[in-house]
Each structure stands twice: as structure tokens, then as C-alpha cells.
Coordinates of C-alpha atoms in Angstrom, one line a residue:
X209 CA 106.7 -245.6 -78.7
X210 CA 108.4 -246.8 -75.4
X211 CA 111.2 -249.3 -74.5
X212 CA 110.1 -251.7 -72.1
X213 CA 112.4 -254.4 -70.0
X214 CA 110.7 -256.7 -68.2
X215 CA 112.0 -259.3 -65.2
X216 CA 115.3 -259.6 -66.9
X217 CA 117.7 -262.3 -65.5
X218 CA 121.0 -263.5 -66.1
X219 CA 122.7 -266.6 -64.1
X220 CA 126.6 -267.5 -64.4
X221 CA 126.6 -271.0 -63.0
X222 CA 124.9 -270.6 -59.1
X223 CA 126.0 -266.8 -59.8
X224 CA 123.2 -264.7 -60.2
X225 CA 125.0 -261.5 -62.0
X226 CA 121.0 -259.7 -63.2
X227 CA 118.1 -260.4 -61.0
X228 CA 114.4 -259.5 -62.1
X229 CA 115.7 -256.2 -63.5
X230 CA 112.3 -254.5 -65.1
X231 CA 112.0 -250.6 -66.4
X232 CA 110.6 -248.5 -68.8
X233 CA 111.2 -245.9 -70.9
X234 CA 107.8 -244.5 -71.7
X235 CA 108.9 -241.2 -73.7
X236 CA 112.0 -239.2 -75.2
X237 CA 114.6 -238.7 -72.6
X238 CA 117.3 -240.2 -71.3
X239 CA 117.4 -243.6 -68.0
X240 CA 119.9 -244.0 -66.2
X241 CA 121.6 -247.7 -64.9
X242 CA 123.6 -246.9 -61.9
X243 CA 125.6 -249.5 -59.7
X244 CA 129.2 -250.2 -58.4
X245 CA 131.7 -251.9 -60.3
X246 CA 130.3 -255.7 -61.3
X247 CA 126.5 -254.5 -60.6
X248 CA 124.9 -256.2 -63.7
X249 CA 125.5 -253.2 -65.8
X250 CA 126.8 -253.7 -69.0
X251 CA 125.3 -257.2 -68.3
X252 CA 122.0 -255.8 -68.8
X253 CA 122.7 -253.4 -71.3
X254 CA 124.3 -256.5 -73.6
X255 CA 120.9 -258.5 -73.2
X256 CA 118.9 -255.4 -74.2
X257 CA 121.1 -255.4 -77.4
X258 CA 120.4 -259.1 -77.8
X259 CA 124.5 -259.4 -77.8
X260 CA 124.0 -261.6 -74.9
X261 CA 121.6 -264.3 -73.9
X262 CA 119.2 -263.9 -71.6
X263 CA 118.1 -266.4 -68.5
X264 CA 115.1 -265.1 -68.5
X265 CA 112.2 -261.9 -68.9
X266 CA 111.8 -260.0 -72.1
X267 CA 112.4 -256.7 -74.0
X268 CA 110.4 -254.9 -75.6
X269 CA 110.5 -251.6 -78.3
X270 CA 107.1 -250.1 -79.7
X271 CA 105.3 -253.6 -78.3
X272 CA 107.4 -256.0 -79.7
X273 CA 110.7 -257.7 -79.0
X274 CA 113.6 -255.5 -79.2
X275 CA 116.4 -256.9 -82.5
X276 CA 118.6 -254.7 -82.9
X277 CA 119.5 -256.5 -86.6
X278 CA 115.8 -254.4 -87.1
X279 CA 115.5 -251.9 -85.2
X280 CA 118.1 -248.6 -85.2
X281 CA 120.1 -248.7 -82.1
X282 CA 123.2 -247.0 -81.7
X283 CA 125.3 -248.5 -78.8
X284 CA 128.9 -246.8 -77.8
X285 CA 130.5 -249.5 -75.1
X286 CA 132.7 -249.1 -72.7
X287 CA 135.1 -251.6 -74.3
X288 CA 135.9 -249.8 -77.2
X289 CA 135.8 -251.2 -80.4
X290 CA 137.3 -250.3 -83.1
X291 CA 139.6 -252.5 -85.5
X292 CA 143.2 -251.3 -84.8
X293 CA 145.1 -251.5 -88.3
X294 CA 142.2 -250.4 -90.5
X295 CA 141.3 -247.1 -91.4
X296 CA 138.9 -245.2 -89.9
X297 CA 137.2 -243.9 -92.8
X298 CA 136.9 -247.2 -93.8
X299 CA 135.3 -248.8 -90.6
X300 CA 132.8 -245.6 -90.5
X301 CA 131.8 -246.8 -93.9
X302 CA 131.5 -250.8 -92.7
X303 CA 128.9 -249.8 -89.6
X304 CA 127.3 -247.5 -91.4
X305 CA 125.9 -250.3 -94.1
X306 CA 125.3 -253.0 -91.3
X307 CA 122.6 -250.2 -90.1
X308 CA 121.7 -249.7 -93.6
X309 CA 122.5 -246.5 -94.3
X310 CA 123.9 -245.9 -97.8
X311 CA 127.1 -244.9 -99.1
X312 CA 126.2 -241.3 -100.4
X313 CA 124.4 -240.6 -97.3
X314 CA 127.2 -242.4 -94.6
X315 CA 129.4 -239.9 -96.7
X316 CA 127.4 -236.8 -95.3
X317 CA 126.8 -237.8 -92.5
X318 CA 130.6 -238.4 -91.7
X319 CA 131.4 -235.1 -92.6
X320 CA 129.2 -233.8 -90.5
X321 CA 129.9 -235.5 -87.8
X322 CA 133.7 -235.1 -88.3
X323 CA 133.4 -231.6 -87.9
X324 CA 131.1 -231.5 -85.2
X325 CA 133.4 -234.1 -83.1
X326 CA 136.5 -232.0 -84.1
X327 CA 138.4 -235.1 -85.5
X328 CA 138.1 -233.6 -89.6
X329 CA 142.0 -234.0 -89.7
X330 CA 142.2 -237.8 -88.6
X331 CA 139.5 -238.9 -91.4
X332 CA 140.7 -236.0 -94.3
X333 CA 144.4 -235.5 -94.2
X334 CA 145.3 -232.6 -95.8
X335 CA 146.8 -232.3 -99.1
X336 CA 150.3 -230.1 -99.8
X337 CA 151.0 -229.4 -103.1
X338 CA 154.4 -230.8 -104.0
X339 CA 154.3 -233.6 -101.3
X340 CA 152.4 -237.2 -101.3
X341 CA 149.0 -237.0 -99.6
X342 CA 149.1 -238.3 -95.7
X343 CA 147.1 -241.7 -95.5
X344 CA 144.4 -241.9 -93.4
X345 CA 144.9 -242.2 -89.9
X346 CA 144.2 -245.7 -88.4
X347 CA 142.7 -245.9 -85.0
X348 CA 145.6 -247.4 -83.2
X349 CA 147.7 -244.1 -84.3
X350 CA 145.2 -241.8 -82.3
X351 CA 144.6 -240.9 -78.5
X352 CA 142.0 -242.6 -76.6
X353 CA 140.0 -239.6 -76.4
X354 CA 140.0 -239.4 -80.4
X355 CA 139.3 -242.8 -80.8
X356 CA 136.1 -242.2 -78.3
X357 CA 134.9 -240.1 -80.7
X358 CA 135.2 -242.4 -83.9
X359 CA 133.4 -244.7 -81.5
X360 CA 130.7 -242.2 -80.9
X361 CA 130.6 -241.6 -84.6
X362 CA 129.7 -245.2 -86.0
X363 CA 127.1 -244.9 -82.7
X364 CA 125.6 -242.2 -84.4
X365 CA 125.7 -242.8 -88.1
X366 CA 122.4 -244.2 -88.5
X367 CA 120.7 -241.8 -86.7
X368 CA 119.2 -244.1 -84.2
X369 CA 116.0 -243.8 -82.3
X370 CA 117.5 -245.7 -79.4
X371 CA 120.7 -244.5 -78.1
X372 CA 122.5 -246.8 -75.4
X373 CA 126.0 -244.8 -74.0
X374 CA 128.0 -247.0 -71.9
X375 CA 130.1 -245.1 -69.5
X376 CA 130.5 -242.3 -72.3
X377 CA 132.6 -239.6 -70.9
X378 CA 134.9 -241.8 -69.4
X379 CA 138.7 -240.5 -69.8
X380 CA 137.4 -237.4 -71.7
X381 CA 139.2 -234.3 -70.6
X382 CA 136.9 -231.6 -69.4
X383 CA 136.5 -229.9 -73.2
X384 CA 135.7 -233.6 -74.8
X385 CA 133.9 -233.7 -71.9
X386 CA 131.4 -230.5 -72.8
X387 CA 131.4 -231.9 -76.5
X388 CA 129.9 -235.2 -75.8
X389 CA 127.6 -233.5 -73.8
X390 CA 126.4 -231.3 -75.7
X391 CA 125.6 -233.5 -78.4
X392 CA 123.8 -235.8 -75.8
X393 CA 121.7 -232.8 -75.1
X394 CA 121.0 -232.2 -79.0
X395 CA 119.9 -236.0 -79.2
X396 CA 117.3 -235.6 -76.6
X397 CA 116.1 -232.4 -78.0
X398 CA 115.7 -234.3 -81.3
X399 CA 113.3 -237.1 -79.6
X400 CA 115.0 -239.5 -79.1
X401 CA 115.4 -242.8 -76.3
X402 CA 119.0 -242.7 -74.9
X403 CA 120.2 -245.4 -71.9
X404 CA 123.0 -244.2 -69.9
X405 CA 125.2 -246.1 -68.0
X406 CA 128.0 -243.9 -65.5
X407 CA 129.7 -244.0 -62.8
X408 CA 129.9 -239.7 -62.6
X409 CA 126.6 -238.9 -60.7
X410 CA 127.0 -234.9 -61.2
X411 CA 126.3 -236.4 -65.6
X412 CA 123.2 -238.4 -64.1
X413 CA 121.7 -235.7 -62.3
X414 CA 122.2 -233.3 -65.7
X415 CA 120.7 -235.2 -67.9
X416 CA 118.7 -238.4 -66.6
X417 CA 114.7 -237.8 -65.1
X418 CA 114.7 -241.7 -64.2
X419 CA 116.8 -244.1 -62.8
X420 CA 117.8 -247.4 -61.3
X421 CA 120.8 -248.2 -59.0
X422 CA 121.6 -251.9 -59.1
X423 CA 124.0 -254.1 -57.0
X424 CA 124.7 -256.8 -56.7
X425 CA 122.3 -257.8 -60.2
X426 CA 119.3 -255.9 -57.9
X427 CA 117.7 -253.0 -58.3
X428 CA 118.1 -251.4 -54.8
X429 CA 116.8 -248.1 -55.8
X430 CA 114.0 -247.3 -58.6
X431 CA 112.3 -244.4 -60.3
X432 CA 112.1 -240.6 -60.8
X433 CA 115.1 -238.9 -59.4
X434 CA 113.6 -235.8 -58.2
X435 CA 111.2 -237.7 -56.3
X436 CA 113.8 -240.0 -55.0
X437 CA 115.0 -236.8 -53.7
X438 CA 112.2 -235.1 -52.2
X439 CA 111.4 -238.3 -50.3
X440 CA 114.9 -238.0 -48.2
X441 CA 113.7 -234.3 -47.5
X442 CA 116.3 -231.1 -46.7
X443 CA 118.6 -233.1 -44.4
X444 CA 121.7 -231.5 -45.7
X445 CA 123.1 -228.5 -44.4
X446 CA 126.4 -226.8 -45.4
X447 CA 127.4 -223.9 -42.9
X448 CA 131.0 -221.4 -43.6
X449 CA 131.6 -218.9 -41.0
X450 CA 134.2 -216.7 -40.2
X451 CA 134.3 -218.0 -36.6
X452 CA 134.0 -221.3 -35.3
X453 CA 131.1 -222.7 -34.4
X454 CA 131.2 -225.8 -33.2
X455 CA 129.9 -225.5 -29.7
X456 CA 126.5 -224.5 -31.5
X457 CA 127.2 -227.5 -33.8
X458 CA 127.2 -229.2 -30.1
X459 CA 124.7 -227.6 -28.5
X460 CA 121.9 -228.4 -31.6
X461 CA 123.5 -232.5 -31.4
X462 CA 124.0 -232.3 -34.7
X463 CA 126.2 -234.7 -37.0
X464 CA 129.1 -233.4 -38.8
X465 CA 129.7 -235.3 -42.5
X466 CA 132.3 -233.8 -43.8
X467 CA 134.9 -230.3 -42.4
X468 CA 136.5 -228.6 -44.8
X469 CA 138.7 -225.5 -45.0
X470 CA 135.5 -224.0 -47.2
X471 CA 132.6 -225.1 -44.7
X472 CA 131.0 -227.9 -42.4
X473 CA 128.2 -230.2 -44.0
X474 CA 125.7 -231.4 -41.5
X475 CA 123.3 -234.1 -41.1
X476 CA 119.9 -232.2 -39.9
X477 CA 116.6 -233.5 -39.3
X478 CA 114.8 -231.0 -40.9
X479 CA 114.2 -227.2 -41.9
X480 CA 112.8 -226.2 -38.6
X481 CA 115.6 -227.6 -36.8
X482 CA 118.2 -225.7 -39.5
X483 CA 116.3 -222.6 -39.2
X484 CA 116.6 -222.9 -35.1
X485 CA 120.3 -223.3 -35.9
X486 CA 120.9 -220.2 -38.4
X487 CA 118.8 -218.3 -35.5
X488 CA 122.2 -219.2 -33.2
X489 CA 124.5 -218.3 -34.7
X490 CA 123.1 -214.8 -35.6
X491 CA 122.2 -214.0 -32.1
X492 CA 126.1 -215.3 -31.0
X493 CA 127.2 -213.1 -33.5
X494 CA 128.6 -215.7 -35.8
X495 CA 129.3 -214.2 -39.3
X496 CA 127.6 -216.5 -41.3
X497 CA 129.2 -216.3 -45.2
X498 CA 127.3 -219.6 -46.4
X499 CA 124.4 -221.4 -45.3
X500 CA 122.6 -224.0 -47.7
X501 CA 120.1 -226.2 -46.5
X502 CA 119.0 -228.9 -49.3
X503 CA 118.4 -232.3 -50.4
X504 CA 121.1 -235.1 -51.0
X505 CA 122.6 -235.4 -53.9
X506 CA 122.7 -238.6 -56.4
X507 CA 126.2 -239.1 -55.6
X508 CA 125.0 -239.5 -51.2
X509 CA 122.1 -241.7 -52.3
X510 CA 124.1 -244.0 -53.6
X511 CA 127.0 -243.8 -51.7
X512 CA 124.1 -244.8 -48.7
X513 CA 122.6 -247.6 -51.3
X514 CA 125.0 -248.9 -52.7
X515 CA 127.6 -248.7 -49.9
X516 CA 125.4 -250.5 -47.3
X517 CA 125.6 -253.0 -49.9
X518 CA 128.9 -253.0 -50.6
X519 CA 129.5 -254.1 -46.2
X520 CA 126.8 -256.5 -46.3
X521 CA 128.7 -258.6 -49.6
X522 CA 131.7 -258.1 -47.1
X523 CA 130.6 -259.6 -43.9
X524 CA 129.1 -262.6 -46.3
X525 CA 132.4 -262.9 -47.3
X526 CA 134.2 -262.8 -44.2
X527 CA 131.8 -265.6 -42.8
X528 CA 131.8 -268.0 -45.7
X529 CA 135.6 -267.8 -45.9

């Protein structure tokens, strides 16, 4: 079983929005698409759905072409979705039997899913003797946040094999937050193929073993994370002291990134060079509280990836002008 997206394209006019976008996903787990706002995004996750044409290339699930009107794919957008003046026990019902799934189960499955999204008093209102029962709630009478996780909800009624989260966690406070999460991790753990799509890099690096950043509609950067990694090397050092140290920092010509009241990060070419450099500043009697020495994190690669980009669109811009 595998997802497979091959040379995927999508034009607007001369505007070329996807360009030969190809990946797989070749086991349980979750892929990430990365990429700065207008990168081809939810362009390409909306012709992976079928929702919206494609110019060109192919998608494939188990070997065949991906229809989502067959196949069970749950999709949260980041648009969300839900009809404003009906009620959300109602809606639940209607997505529930355009995947299928019949009343008696949708039923169980709502209650379920009620509880474990903590929204049981939106979708059963509570009955006081004495009083008329409250109606349902409709979903322009909740929060945001509370109607995210109706959204999630009808994404997750039909128990899908393929799971596509569009910027999920977006405007979740931190608990939400750890809720969505969690049930992200109890998806994976249950087999299945998620795509994720998000702009926080720390959710990436939790949860994602592949990825591709895109910009511009390119894939700029492609494949396993932890290799991506291990192919910049340690270059990143963070250094706090209780004394400066910043005639070492001069003496070793090395580049400061960032200087903070917790610590210097610096650019290093190496461990042997860092390890020359903790040697200083032991023998100048330096009192060293933190020293890290690692590889950069998702959120550097593609602030380097997608930033260079980002100056290059720029200066076209400034000479076509």
C-alpha cells in the first residue's frame, strides 16, 4: 500500500503555481509539505484530492489512480468548512454517509469522538428537569478552536486510511494544541498514511520522517529529515557563560547568529573546531553553564531554503518593475 504523486503540475495562465512536484509515501507514517505562504501547498494537496484539476502528472493509491469518491480519505483544510446555521450533529451525520458509513455506526463513532475532542456539550446539550432542552449548538455559535474540532471530527468519521491535515494546529491554544496531537500520534500508531501541511517546524520535526519544502511550486528541498540533517553536519553551537567571551568568539573568527540574554548561537565549521573552542574558554577560566554543539534545526533549513528564495523572487521583481 503506498501513495504515490508523480510530476504533478498546475499552470494559472503563464503562472506556474506547482511544478513537477513528485513523492511518495511508501509505508504508515506521516510526509510533510513545507513552503512559505503561496508555495503550491494546498494547491497540491487539492489536486491529490481530485478537488482540483490537474495540468499534468498523476496520483496514485495502492497502484491505481487516487478518487477520493472510492477511496477513504479524510481531509481537514485550512479553510474551514463547516455550514454555519445548521447543526452540528446534523452535518456530522451528512459527511459521515458521503464516506458511507452508516447511521448506527456514525452514531458511535460521534460519541466517541465527542468525548475524546472534549466538545460532548456542543453536540448533547444537557437536559434540566423542569426546563426545555437547549438545542443543539450550530457551528457559527462556537469558537474557532471548537469548531476545528468538529472539522477534525467529520475528517475522522470514516476512519480513513489516508489522512491529509492542512495546517491543523493552526489557532489551537497550547492544550488544543496537545489534543490534536495526540490523536495524530494515535492515527500513526494505528497504520495509517497522514499528509501534513504546516507552517510550525518544531510539529514537523515531531511527527514527520520525510519531507518536501516547496517554493515558489518547486521542490527546493526533498527527502528524509534526519538525513537532510546529518548532511549539513554539527555547525551549530550555542555557548552561556557567566563571563563574556567574545574576544575568544574573535579570536576562533567565528560567526555569531543570534545573542541573547540566555546564550550566543554560533556558526562553526565543525566538532574539532567547537571542541578547540570549549578547550578556551576552560583554560581562560570561563565558567561555561551551557555548551551544545548540534545540527540545524528544520526551522534554519528552511529559513536558508526558502529564504534565499524568497530574495531571489524579490530582485526579479525589482527588475521587471
Amino acid at each position: 500500500m503506498s501513495l504515490v504523486v508523480k510530476n504533478l503540475k498546475k499552470k494559472y495562465g503563464e503562472k506556474t503555481v506547482v511544478e513537477d512536484l513528485s513523492f511518495t509515501l511508501d509505508k504508515p507514517g506521516v510526509y510533510a509539505l513545507l513552503g512559505t505562504n503561496g508555495a503550491g501547498k494546498t494547491t497540491s494537496i487539492r489536486m491529490i484530492l481530485g478537488m482540483l484539476a490537474k495540468d499534468g502528472g498523476e496520483v496514485l493509491w495502492k497502484g491505481q489512480p487516487l478518487d477520493a469518491m472510492k477511496i477513504n480519505v479524510g481531509y481537514l483544510a485550512e479553510e474551514r468548512g463547516l455550514y454555519p446555521k445548521y447543526s452540528l450533529m446534523d452535518q456530522l451525520y451528512y459527511f459521515a454517509n458521503l464516506k458511507g458509513v452508516s447511521k448506527e455506526v456514525a452514531k458511535e463513532r460521534i460519541k466517541y469522538w465527542a468525548k475524546r475532542l472534549e466538545v460532548e456539550e456542543y453536540l448533547y446539550p444537557a437536559q434540566v428537569k423542569g426546563k426545555r432542552a437547549e438545542k443543539p449548538k450550530l457551528a457559527d455559535q462556537l469558537s474557532k478552536g471548537n469548531q476545528q474540532k468538529i472539522q477534525f471530527m467529520a475528517a475522522l468519521i470514516s476512519d480513513p486510511e489516508l489522512l491529509i491535515l492542512d495546517e491543523p494546529l493552526s489557532g489551537l491554544d497550547p492544550v488544543n494544541t496537545d489534543l490534536f496531537k495526540g490523536i495524530i500520534h494515535e492515527e500513526v500508531s494505528k497504520g495509517k498514511y497522514l499528509i501534513m501541511s504546516s507552517h510550525q517546524m518544531e510539529v514537523i520535526e515531531e511527527f514527520c520522517e520525510d519531507i518536501t519544502i516547496l517554493n515558489r511550486g518547486k521542490a527546493v528541498l526533498q527527502g528524509n529529515l534526519n538525513e537532510i540533517k546529518k548532511s549539513y553536519g554539527r555547525v551549530n553551537m550555542f555557548v552561556k557563560c557567566d563571563n563574556d567571551f567574545d574576544d575568544l568568539i574573535k579570536k576562533h573568527g567565528m560567526t555569531v547568529k543570534t545573542d541573547t540574554p540566555d546564550g550566543k548561537q554560533l556558526k562553526v565549521e565543525g566538532d574539532e573546531q567547537a571542541q578547540r573552542f570549549l578547550k578556551d574558554l576552560i583554560d581562560n577560566n570561563k565558567s561555561v553553564v551551557k555548551f551544545e554543539l548540534r545540527e540545524p534545526s528544520l526551522h534554519e533549513i528552511f529559513i536558508e531554503k526558502a529564504g534565499a528564495s524568497h530574495e531571489e523572487a524579490a530582485k526579479e521583481g525589482g527588475q521587471n518593475e
